[in-house]
CSV table of C-alpha atoms in Angstrom, one decimal:
chain,number,residue,atom,x,y,z
A,1,UNK,CA,-2.1,-273.3,-38.8
A,2,UNK,CA,-4.5,-276.0,-39.9
A,3,UNK,CA,-3.4,-278.3,-37.1
A,4,UNK,CA,-4.2,-275.5,-34.5
A,5,UNK,CA,-7.6,-275.0,-36.1
A,6,UNK,CA,-8.2,-278.8,-35.7
A,7,UNK,CA,-7.1,-278.7,-32.1
A,8,UNK,CA,-4.3,-281.1,-32.9
A,9,UNK,CA,-0.8,-281.2,-31.4
A,10,UNK,CA,1.3,-278.4,-32.6
A,11,UNK,CA,5.1,-277.9,-32.9
A,12,UNK,CA,7.5,-275.5,-34.6
A,13,UNK,CA,6.0,-276.4,-38.0
A,14,UNK,CA,2.9,-274.5,-36.9
A,15,UNK,CA,5.0,-271.4,-36.5
A,16,UNK,CA,6.5,-272.0,-39.9
A,17,UNK,CA,3.0,-272.0,-41.4
A,18,UNK,CA,2.4,-268.6,-39.6
A,19,UNK,CA,5.7,-267.4,-41.1
A,20,UNK,CA,4.5,-268.4,-44.5
A,21,UNK,CA,1.3,-266.4,-43.9
A,22,UNK,CA,3.4,-263.3,-43.0
A,23,UNK,CA,5.7,-263.7,-46.0
A,24,UNK,CA,2.6,-264.0,-48.3
A,25,UNK,CA,1.1,-260.8,-46.9
A,26,UNK,CA,4.4,-259.0,-47.1
A,27,UNK,CA,5.0,-260.0,-50.7
A,28,UNK,CA,1.6,-259.2,-52.1
A,29,UNK,CA,-0.2,-257.0,-49.6
A,30,UNK,CA,-3.0,-259.3,-48.9
A,31,UNK,CA,-3.7,-262.1,-46.4
A,32,UNK,CA,-3.4,-265.7,-47.7
A,33,UNK,CA,-6.6,-266.6,-45.8
A,34,UNK,CA,-9.6,-264.5,-45.1
A,35,UNK,CA,-13.1,-265.0,-43.8
A,36,UNK,CA,-16.3,-263.1,-42.9
A,37,UNK,CA,-16.2,-264.6,-39.4
A,38,UNK,CA,-13.7,-266.4,-37.2
A,39,UNK,CA,-15.4,-269.7,-38.2
A,40,UNK,CA,-15.1,-269.1,-41.9
A,41,UNK,CA,-11.5,-267.9,-41.5
A,42,UNK,CA,-10.6,-271.1,-39.5
A,43,UNK,CA,-12.3,-273.2,-42.2
A,44,UNK,CA,-10.3,-271.5,-44.9
A,45,UNK,CA,-7.0,-272.0,-43.1
A,46,UNK,CA,-7.8,-275.7,-42.7
A,47,UNK,CA,-9.3,-276.4,-46.0
A,48,UNK,CA,-9.0,-273.8,-48.7
A,49,UNK,CA,-6.0,-273.3,-50.9
A,50,UNK,CA,-4.8,-269.7,-51.0
A,51,UNK,CA,-4.5,-267.9,-54.3
A,52,UNK,CA,-1.0,-268.6,-55.6
A,53,UNK,CA,1.5,-265.9,-55.0
A,54,UNK,CA,2.3,-266.0,-58.7
A,55,UNK,CA,-1.2,-264.7,-59.5
A,56,UNK,CA,-1.0,-261.9,-56.9
A,57,UNK,CA,2.5,-260.7,-57.5
A,58,UNK,CA,4.2,-261.2,-60.8
A,59,UNK,CA,7.9,-260.9,-61.3
A,60,UNK,CA,9.1,-262.6,-58.1
A,61,UNK,CA,11.7,-265.3,-58.4
A,62,UNK,CA,10.3,-268.8,-58.5
A,63,UNK,CA,12.2,-269.8,-55.4
A,64,UNK,CA,10.3,-267.2,-53.4
A,65,UNK,CA,7.0,-268.8,-54.6
A,66,UNK,CA,8.4,-272.2,-53.7
A,67,UNK,CA,9.4,-271.0,-50.2
A,68,UNK,CA,6.0,-269.6,-49.5
A,69,UNK,CA,4.3,-272.7,-50.9
A,70,UNK,CA,6.5,-274.9,-48.7
A,71,UNK,CA,5.6,-273.0,-45.6
A,72,UNK,CA,1.8,-272.9,-46.3
A,73,UNK,CA,1.4,-276.7,-46.9
A,74,UNK,CA,-1.8,-277.8,-45.1
A,75,UNK,CA,-0.3,-281.2,-44.0
A,76,UNK,CA,2.1,-280.6,-41.2
A,77,UNK,CA,4.1,-283.7,-42.1
A,78,UNK,CA,4.9,-282.1,-45.5
A,79,UNK,CA,6.2,-278.8,-44.1
A,80,UNK,CA,9.9,-278.3,-43.3
A,81,UNK,CA,10.8,-279.9,-40.0
A,82,UNK,CA,12.4,-276.8,-38.6
A,83,UNK,CA,13.4,-273.2,-39.2
A,84,UNK,CA,17.0,-274.2,-40.1
A,85,UNK,CA,15.6,-275.8,-43.3
A,86,UNK,CA,13.7,-272.7,-44.1
A,87,UNK,CA,16.7,-270.5,-43.5
A,88,UNK,CA,18.8,-272.7,-45.8
A,89,UNK,CA,16.1,-272.5,-48.5
A,90,UNK,CA,16.0,-268.7,-48.1
A,91,UNK,CA,19.8,-268.4,-48.4
A,92,UNK,CA,19.8,-270.6,-51.5
A,93,UNK,CA,17.1,-268.5,-53.0
A,94,UNK,CA,19.0,-265.3,-52.2
A,95,UNK,CA,22.1,-266.7,-54.0
A,96,UNK,CA,20.0,-267.7,-57.1
A,97,UNK,CA,18.6,-264.2,-57.3
A,98,UNK,CA,22.0,-262.5,-56.9
A,99,UNK,CA,23.4,-264.4,-60.0
């Protein structure tokens, strides 16, 4: 997560950023952040916006894009406070898709 790269205090929201990275890769087959070296990868995680999922994988429900975007926010204070919030958003998305 960006806060880990910056050697700042981390909490569960750092794990949520990692979850967002995994979701991104599962949904489009590519990593959200890449780099030629560890230094460039760390810079990209902390500073560069990933290519929107909507450009990598068309046809996914908007709520999926929103979920990934919410998890990959750079500012830790803007990410969900805990996994329960993410789970609720995922359930809501699932219900929307089923209708």
